Amino acid sequence: QKEVEQDPGPLSVPEGAIVSLNCTYSNSAFQYFMWYRQYSRKGPELLMYTYSSGNKEDGRFTAQVDKSSKYISLFIRDSQPSDSATYLCAMSARNTDKLIFGTGTRLQVFP
Amino acid sequence: EPEVTQTPSHQVTQMGQEVILRCVPISNHLYFYWYRQILGQKVEFLVSFYNNEISEKSEIFDDQFSVERPDGSNFTLKIRSTKLEDSAMYFCASRGTSGISYEQYFGPGTRLTVT
């Protein structure tokens, strides 16, 4: 079983839709969970960071972590064409800085 | 807004040559990282660096790789004898030390092409 699994997509939605992006993981030691956005041939841009279980909201973005199910989600409300990018989940365990990334989900928001 | 910068943006080299990739982390950050992303694949951790020494490295980071902080602002990754399979995007990242924040901020990357 892969340590972090993420559906590569592509996911194509109309402008204004609510987008749900998800990752599952197998390592119960993961404590820190991040979502990055990556435009083509650019560096990952940090969007959201959460520690342990729960929800975190920032503008149109909401991150959820369910440690009991080993499942994390990123919701994007009122999606815009500028949200079109690849979204990467990343996580790490306590006492390590090594981030383990998912493969990324390619999102396309069409006008 | 402070950001991580990397040079060059694209480096082409011949197999067997040495390359040095350069990064300027965010100025008050103390933890530094290199990751790489082979085209179409996941971002993979290479090495973390703190207090002038390697704190963790992956299996990819073998004896052909080394890192250095030659001065107060730069952080470099050296590949001694490049192989074709070293062709990838190389990302530098850094993080601060506030609280228990594990937020790593990435640079735009250097695309390394080994021919």
PDB file of C-alpha atoms in Angstrom:
ATOM      1  CA  GLN A   1       0.000   0.000   0.000  1.00  0.00           C
ATOM      2  CA  LYS A   2       1.355   3.439  -0.914  1.00  0.00           C
ATOM      3  CA  GLU A   3       2.046   5.748   1.996  1.00  0.00           C
ATOM      4  CA  VAL A   4      -0.066   8.559   0.511  1.00  0.00           C
ATOM      5  CA  GLU A   5      -2.638   8.074  -2.197  1.00  0.00           C
ATOM      6  CA  GLN A   6      -4.274  10.787  -4.230  1.00  0.00           C
ATOM      7  CA  ASP A   7      -6.467  10.539  -7.311  1.00  0.00           C
ATOM      8  CA  PRO A   8      -4.499  12.179 -10.150  1.00  0.00           C
ATOM      9  CA  GLY A   9      -7.640  13.377 -11.928  1.00  0.00           C
ATOM     10  CA  PRO A  10      -8.035  15.393 -14.026  1.00  0.00           C
ATOM     11  CA  LEU A  11     -11.013  16.927 -12.299  1.00  0.00           C
ATOM     12  CA  SER A  12     -12.945  19.348 -14.493  1.00  0.00           C
ATOM     13  CA  VAL A  13     -15.615  21.599 -12.940  1.00  0.00           C
ATOM     14  CA  PRO A  14     -17.531  24.724 -13.965  1.00  0.00           C
ATOM     15  CA  GLU A  15     -16.732  28.076 -12.408  1.00  0.00           C
ATOM     16  CA  GLY A  16     -18.518  28.542  -9.099  1.00  0.00           C
ATOM     17  CA  ALA A  17     -18.608  24.836  -8.225  1.00  0.00           C
ATOM     18  CA  ILE A  18     -17.506  23.407  -4.896  1.00  0.00           C
ATOM     19  CA  VAL A  19     -14.441  21.235  -5.377  1.00  0.00           C
ATOM     20  CA  SER A  20     -13.480  18.375  -3.103  1.00  0.00           C
ATOM     21  CA  LEU A  21      -9.927  17.027  -3.218  1.00  0.00           C
ATOM     22  CA  ASN A  22      -8.866  14.076  -1.113  1.00  0.00           C
ATOM     23  CA  CYS A  23      -5.933  11.998   0.065  1.00  0.00           C
ATOM     24  CA  THR A  24      -5.701   8.813   2.032  1.00  0.00           C
ATOM     25  CA  TYR A  25      -2.674   7.640   3.910  1.00  0.00           C
ATOM     26  CA  SER A  26      -1.471   4.524   5.647  1.00  0.00           C
ATOM     27  CA  ASN A  27       1.037   5.804   8.209  1.00  0.00           C
ATOM     28  CA  SER A  28      -0.740   6.488  11.506  1.00  0.00           C
ATOM     29  CA  ALA A  29       2.296   8.473  12.688  1.00  0.00           C
ATOM     30  CA  PHE A  30       1.458  11.383  10.385  1.00  0.00           C
ATOM     31  CA  GLN A  31       0.530  14.424  12.445  1.00  0.00           C
ATOM     32  CA  TYR A  32       0.996  17.400  10.129  1.00  0.00           C
ATOM     33  CA  PHE A  33      -1.008  17.816   6.968  1.00  0.00           C
ATOM     34  CA  MET A  34      -0.546  20.327   4.209  1.00  0.00           C
ATOM     35  CA  TRP A  35      -2.096  21.248   0.903  1.00  0.00           C
ATOM     36  CA  TYR A  36       0.002  22.805  -1.814  1.00  0.00           C
ATOM     37  CA  ARG A  37      -1.014  24.231  -5.154  1.00  0.00           C
ATOM     38  CA  GLN A  38       1.362  23.782  -8.074  1.00  0.00           C
ATOM     39  CA  TYR A  39       1.071  25.483 -11.422  1.00  0.00           C
ATOM     40  CA  SER A  40       2.759  23.847 -14.386  1.00  0.00           C
ATOM     41  CA  ARG A  41       6.566  23.819 -14.032  1.00  0.00           C
ATOM     42  CA  LYS A  42       6.435  25.952 -10.871  1.00  0.00           C
ATOM     43  CA  GLY A  43       7.175  25.276  -7.220  1.00  0.00           C
ATOM     44  CA  PRO A  44       4.515  24.059  -4.773  1.00  0.00           C
ATOM     45  CA  GLU A  45       2.724  26.956  -3.068  1.00  0.00           C
ATOM     46  CA  LEU A  46       1.513  26.335   0.470  1.00  0.00           C
ATOM     47  CA  LEU A  47      -2.255  26.757   0.775  1.00  0.00           C
ATOM     48  CA  MET A  48      -3.279  25.183   4.051  1.00  0.00           C
ATOM     49  CA  TYR A  49      -1.600  23.598   7.024  1.00  0.00           C
ATOM     50  CA  THR A  50      -3.325  21.603   9.760  1.00  0.00           C
ATOM     51  CA  TYR A  51      -2.120  19.735  12.778  1.00  0.00           C
ATOM     52  CA  SER A  52      -3.844  16.510  13.799  1.00  0.00           C
ATOM     53  CA  SER A  53      -7.604  16.113  13.293  1.00  0.00           C
ATOM     54  CA  GLY A  54     -10.184  18.801  12.657  1.00  0.00           C
ATOM     55  CA  ASN A  55     -11.105  21.535  10.239  1.00  0.00           C
ATOM     56  CA  LYS A  56      -9.393  24.732   9.205  1.00  0.00           C
ATOM     57  CA  GLU A  57     -10.855  27.447   7.035  1.00  0.00           C
ATOM     58  CA  ASP A  58      -9.093  30.177   5.085  1.00  0.00           C
ATOM     59  CA  GLY A  59     -11.222  32.207   2.713  1.00  0.00           C
ATOM     60  CA  ARG A  60     -12.638  29.903   0.052  1.00  0.00           C
ATOM     61  CA  PHE A  61     -10.527  26.972   1.253  1.00  0.00           C
ATOM     62  CA  THR A  62     -11.353  24.459   3.984  1.00  0.00           C
ATOM     63  CA  ALA A  63      -9.035  21.657   5.029  1.00  0.00           C
ATOM     64  CA  GLN A  64     -10.322  18.646   6.937  1.00  0.00           C
ATOM     65  CA  VAL A  65      -8.372  15.893   8.622  1.00  0.00           C
ATOM     66  CA  ASP A  66      -9.931  12.668   9.846  1.00  0.00           C
ATOM     67  CA  LYS A  67      -7.156  10.714  11.494  1.00  0.00           C
ATOM     68  CA  SER A  68      -9.429   7.815  12.453  1.00  0.00           C
ATOM     69  CA  SER A  69     -10.086   7.181   8.759  1.00  0.00           C
ATOM     70  CA  LYS A  70      -6.632   8.342   7.617  1.00  0.00           C
ATOM     71  CA  TYR A  71      -8.316  10.705   5.209  1.00  0.00           C
ATOM     72  CA  ILE A  72      -7.770  14.376   4.463  1.00  0.00           C
ATOM     73  CA  SER A  73      -9.733  16.732   2.257  1.00  0.00           C
ATOM     74  CA  LEU A  74      -9.470  20.169   0.747  1.00  0.00           C
ATOM     75  CA  PHE A  75     -12.656  21.966  -0.244  1.00  0.00           C
ATOM     76  CA  ILE A  76     -12.657  24.948  -2.568  1.00  0.00           C
ATOM     77  CA  ARG A  77     -15.830  27.038  -2.610  1.00  0.00           C
ATOM     78  CA  ASP A  78     -16.853  29.256  -5.508  1.00  0.00           C
ATOM     79  CA  SER A  79     -14.073  27.850  -7.674  1.00  0.00           C
ATOM     80  CA  GLN A  80     -12.456  30.193 -10.195  1.00  0.00           C
ATOM     81  CA  PRO A  81     -10.565  29.520 -13.447  1.00  0.00           C
ATOM     82  CA  SER A  82      -7.460  30.804 -11.627  1.00  0.00           C
ATOM     83  CA  ASP A  83      -7.794  27.801  -9.276  1.00  0.00           C
ATOM     84  CA  SER A  84      -6.857  25.558 -12.201  1.00  0.00           C
ATOM     85  CA  ALA A  85      -3.664  23.843 -11.060  1.00  0.00           C
ATOM     86  CA  THR A  86      -2.397  20.624  -9.533  1.00  0.00           C
ATOM     87  CA  TYR A  87      -3.182  20.234  -5.832  1.00  0.00           C
ATOM     88  CA  LEU A  88      -0.731  18.248  -3.745  1.00  0.00           C
ATOM     89  CA  CYS A  89      -1.352  16.858  -0.312  1.00  0.00           C
ATOM     90  CA  ALA A  90       1.693  16.431   1.899  1.00  0.00           C
ATOM     91  CA  MET A  91       2.163  15.112   5.389  1.00  0.00           C
ATOM     92  CA  SER A  92       4.808  14.421   7.973  1.00  0.00           C
ATOM     93  CA  ALA A  93       5.188  12.634  11.263  1.00  0.00           C
ATOM     94  CA  ARG A  94       6.305  14.115  14.546  1.00  0.00           C
ATOM     95  CA  ASN A  95      10.072  14.489  14.932  1.00  0.00           C
ATOM     96  CA  THR A  96      10.740  14.531  11.220  1.00  0.00           C
ATOM     97  CA  ASP A  97      10.716  17.288   8.646  1.00  0.00           C
ATOM     98  CA  LYS A  98      10.395  14.938   5.705  1.00  0.00           C
ATOM     99  CA  LEU A  99       7.226  15.717   3.781  1.00  0.00           C
ATOM    100  CA  ILE A 100       5.570  12.821   1.998  1.00  0.00           C
ATOM    101  CA  PHE A 101       3.610  14.016  -0.993  1.00  0.00           C
ATOM    102  CA  GLY A 102       0.682  12.602  -2.889  1.00  0.00           C
ATOM    103  CA  THR A 103       0.840  12.401  -6.658  1.00  0.00           C
ATOM    104  CA  GLY A 104      -1.309  15.525  -7.001  1.00  0.00           C
ATOM    105  CA  THR A 105      -4.787  16.045  -8.461  1.00  0.00           C
ATOM    106  CA  ARG A 106      -5.028  18.154 -11.579  1.00  0.00           C
ATOM    107  CA  LEU A 107      -7.987  20.533 -11.357  1.00  0.00           C
ATOM    108  CA  GLN A 108      -9.442  22.475 -14.249  1.00  0.00           C
ATOM    109  CA  VAL A 109     -12.123  25.109 -13.643  1.00  0.00           C
ATOM    110  CA  PHE A 110     -13.782  26.197 -16.845  1.00  0.00           C
ATOM    111  CA  PRO A 111     -15.667  29.520 -17.246  1.00  0.00           C
TER     112      PRO A 111
ATOM    113  CA  GLU B   1       6.107  38.867   0.887  1.00  0.00           C
ATOM    114  CA  PRO B   2       9.370  36.990   1.492  1.00  0.00           C
ATOM    115  CA  GLU B   3      10.007  34.044  -0.781  1.00  0.00           C
ATOM    116  CA  VAL B   4      12.523  31.344  -1.525  1.00  0.00           C
ATOM    117  CA  THR B   5      14.532  31.987  -4.682  1.00  0.00           C
ATOM    118  CA  GLN B   6      16.512  29.523  -6.770  1.00  0.00           C
ATOM    119  CA  THR B   7      19.111  29.827  -9.518  1.00  0.00           C
ATOM    120  CA  PRO B   8      19.441  28.906 -12.278  1.00  0.00           C
ATOM    121  CA  SER B   9      15.886  28.265 -13.427  1.00  0.00           C
ATOM    122  CA  HIS B  10      17.162  25.741 -15.971  1.00  0.00           C
ATOM    123  CA  GLN B  11      20.481  23.924 -16.087  1.00  0.00           C
ATOM    124  CA  VAL B  12      21.614  21.633 -18.879  1.00  0.00           C
ATOM    125  CA  THR B  13      24.647  19.466 -18.242  1.00  0.00           C
ATOM    126  CA  GLN B  14      26.356  16.445 -19.662  1.00  0.00           C
ATOM    127  CA  MET B  15      26.380  13.125 -17.890  1.00  0.00           C
ATOM    128  CA  GLY B  16      29.309  12.877 -15.499  1.00  0.00           C
ATOM    129  CA  GLN B  17      29.579  16.625 -14.928  1.00  0.00           C
ATOM    130  CA  GLU B  18      29.211  18.322 -11.574  1.00  0.00           C
ATOM    131  CA  VAL B  19      26.375  20.760 -10.993  1.00  0.00           C
ATOM    132  CA  ILE B  20      25.597  23.147  -8.172  1.00  0.00           C
ATOM    133  CA  LEU B  21      22.052  24.330  -7.629  1.00  0.00           C
ATOM    134  CA  ARG B  22      21.610  27.456  -5.570  1.00  0.00           C
ATOM    135  CA  CYS B  23      18.891  28.615  -3.241  1.00  0.00           C
ATOM    136  CA  VAL B  24      18.295  31.668  -1.087  1.00  0.00           C
ATOM    137  CA  PRO B  25      15.859  30.668   1.672  1.00  0.00           C
ATOM    138  CA  ILE B  26      13.530  33.085   3.426  1.00  0.00           C
ATOM    139  CA  SER B  27      15.764  35.290   5.534  1.00  0.00           C
ATOM    140  CA  ASN B  28      14.744  34.388   9.088  1.00  0.00           C
ATOM    141  CA  HIS B  29      14.301  30.677   8.394  1.00  0.00           C
ATOM    142  CA  LEU B  30      16.662  28.160   9.921  1.00  0.00           C
ATOM    143  CA  TYR B  31      15.578  24.842   8.422  1.00  0.00           C
ATOM    144  CA  PHE B  32      16.362  24.084   4.793  1.00  0.00           C
ATOM    145  CA  TYR B  33      15.394  21.303   2.441  1.00  0.00           C
ATOM    146  CA  TRP B  34      15.878  19.940  -1.031  1.00  0.00           C
ATOM    147  CA  TYR B  35      13.214  17.982  -2.862  1.00  0.00           C
ATOM    148  CA  ARG B  36      13.058  16.785  -6.411  1.00  0.00           C
ATOM    149  CA  GLN B  37      10.266  15.989  -8.851  1.00  0.00           C
ATOM    150  CA  ILE B  38      10.916  13.814 -11.857  1.00  0.00           C
ATOM    151  CA  LEU B  39       8.562  14.763 -14.688  1.00  0.00           C
ATOM    152  CA  GLY B  40       5.119  13.303 -14.078  1.00  0.00           C
ATOM    153  CA  GLN B  41       6.047  11.898 -10.672  1.00  0.00           C
ATOM    154  CA  LYS B  42       5.653  12.842  -7.016  1.00  0.00           C
ATOM    155  CA  VAL B  43       7.675  15.438  -5.200  1.00  0.00           C
ATOM    156  CA  GLU B  44      10.311  13.476  -3.259  1.00  0.00           C
ATOM    157  CA  PHE B  45      12.288  14.485  -0.200  1.00  0.00           C
ATOM    158  CA  LEU B  46      16.063  14.513  -0.560  1.00  0.00           C
ATOM    159  CA  VAL B  47      17.575  16.135   2.512  1.00  0.00           C
ATOM    160  CA  SER B  48      16.963  18.446   5.450  1.00  0.00           C
ATOM    161  CA  PHE B  49      19.587  20.748   6.939  1.00  0.00           C
ATOM    162  CA  TYR B  50      19.710  22.598  10.223  1.00  0.00           C
ATOM    163  CA  ASN B  51      22.441  24.231  12.242  1.00  0.00           C
ATOM    164  CA  ASN B  52      25.023  23.556   9.521  1.00  0.00           C
ATOM    165  CA  GLU B  53      24.475  19.849   9.345  1.00  0.00           C
ATOM    166  CA  ILE B  54      22.246  17.328   7.643  1.00  0.00           C
ATOM    167  CA  SER B  55      19.414  16.330   9.951  1.00  0.00           C
ATOM    168  CA  GLU B  56      17.773  13.781   7.690  1.00  0.00           C
ATOM    169  CA  LYS B  57      18.309  12.370   4.214  1.00  0.00           C
ATOM    170  CA  SER B  58      16.504   9.970   1.929  1.00  0.00           C
ATOM    171  CA  GLU B  59      17.830   6.914   0.127  1.00  0.00           C
ATOM    172  CA  ILE B  60      18.077   9.013  -3.024  1.00  0.00           C
ATOM    173  CA  PHE B  61      20.614  11.305  -1.353  1.00  0.00           C
ATOM    174  CA  ASP B  62      23.684   9.131  -1.858  1.00  0.00           C
ATOM    175  CA  ASP B  63      27.380  10.013  -1.915  1.00  0.00           C
ATOM    176  CA  GLN B  64      26.963  11.858  -5.204  1.00  0.00           C
ATOM    177  CA  PHE B  65      24.929  14.537  -3.444  1.00  0.00           C
ATOM    178  CA  SER B  66      26.059  17.114  -0.937  1.00  0.00           C
ATOM    179  CA  VAL B  67      24.593  20.274   0.583  1.00  0.00           C
ATOM    180  CA  GLU B  68      26.226  23.348   1.969  1.00  0.00           C
ATOM    181  CA  ARG B  69      25.366  26.695   3.473  1.00  0.00           C
ATOM    182  CA  PRO B  70      28.454  28.603   2.327  1.00  0.00           C
ATOM    183  CA  ASP B  71      27.365  31.916   3.810  1.00  0.00           C
ATOM    184  CA  GLY B  72      24.476  33.439   5.742  1.00  0.00           C
ATOM    185  CA  SER B  73      22.077  33.512   2.840  1.00  0.00           C
ATOM    186  CA  ASN B  74      22.765  30.732   0.318  1.00  0.00           C
ATOM    187  CA  PHE B  75      22.005  27.023   0.468  1.00  0.00           C
ATOM    188  CA  THR B  76      23.397  24.781  -2.263  1.00  0.00           C
ATOM    189  CA  LEU B  77      22.908  21.285  -3.597  1.00  0.00           C
ATOM    190  CA  LYS B  78      25.851  19.723  -5.414  1.00  0.00           C
ATOM    191  CA  ILE B  79      25.654  16.657  -7.595  1.00  0.00           C
ATOM    192  CA  ARG B  80      29.192  15.428  -8.206  1.00  0.00           C
ATOM    193  CA  SER B  81      28.775  13.246 -11.265  1.00  0.00           C
ATOM    194  CA  THR B  82      25.374  13.627 -12.853  1.00  0.00           C
ATOM    195  CA  LYS B  83      23.468  10.705 -14.315  1.00  0.00           C
ATOM    196  CA  LEU B  84      20.641  10.746 -16.836  1.00  0.00           C
ATOM    197  CA  GLU B  85      18.206   9.806 -14.076  1.00  0.00           C
ATOM    198  CA  ASP B  86      19.105  12.963 -12.145  1.00  0.00           C
ATOM    199  CA  SER B  87      17.068  14.937 -14.683  1.00  0.00           C
ATOM    200  CA  ALA B  88      14.263  16.490 -12.640  1.00  0.00           C
ATOM    201  CA  MET B  89      12.951  19.675 -11.080  1.00  0.00           C
ATOM    202  CA  TYR B  90      14.840  20.411  -7.873  1.00  0.00           C
ATOM    203  CA  PHE B  91      13.029  22.440  -5.253  1.00  0.00           C
ATOM    204  CA  CYS B  92      14.538  24.167  -2.288  1.00  0.00           C
ATOM    205  CA  ALA B  93      12.315  24.814   0.731  1.00  0.00           C
ATOM    206  CA  SER B  94      12.709  26.497   4.085  1.00  0.00           C
ATOM    207  CA  ARG B  95      10.800  26.918   7.314  1.00  0.00           C
ATOM    208  CA  GLY B  96      11.026  29.070  10.382  1.00  0.00           C
ATOM    209  CA  THR B  97      11.070  28.022  13.994  1.00  0.00           C
ATOM    210  CA  SER B  98       7.932  29.702  15.367  1.00  0.00           C
ATOM    211  CA  GLY B  99       6.074  27.378  17.691  1.00  0.00           C
ATOM    212  CA  ILE B 100       5.537  23.941  16.227  1.00  0.00           C
ATOM    213  CA  SER B 101       5.000  25.212  12.721  1.00  0.00           C
ATOM    214  CA  TYR B 102       6.008  22.680  10.133  1.00  0.00           C
ATOM    215  CA  GLU B 103       5.085  24.861   7.207  1.00  0.00           C
ATOM    216  CA  GLN B 104       7.672  24.551   4.472  1.00  0.00           C
ATOM    217  CA  TYR B 105       7.848  27.187   1.769  1.00  0.00           C
ATOM    218  CA  PHE B 106       9.121  26.146  -1.620  1.00  0.00           C
ATOM    219  CA  GLY B 107      11.105  27.974  -4.252  1.00  0.00           C
ATOM    220  CA  PRO B 108      10.222  27.983  -7.950  1.00  0.00           C
ATOM    221  CA  GLY B 109      12.632  25.156  -8.735  1.00  0.00           C
ATOM    222  CA  THR B 110      15.606  24.485 -10.975  1.00  0.00           C
ATOM    223  CA  ARG B 111      14.980  22.259 -13.956  1.00  0.00           C
ATOM    224  CA  LEU B 112      18.031  20.034 -14.378  1.00  0.00           C
ATOM    225  CA  THR B 113      18.467  18.299 -17.714  1.00  0.00           C
ATOM    226  CA  VAL B 114      21.261  15.747 -17.985  1.00  0.00           C
ATOM    227  CA  THR B 115      22.177  14.748 -21.541  1.00  0.00           C
TER     228      THR B 115
END
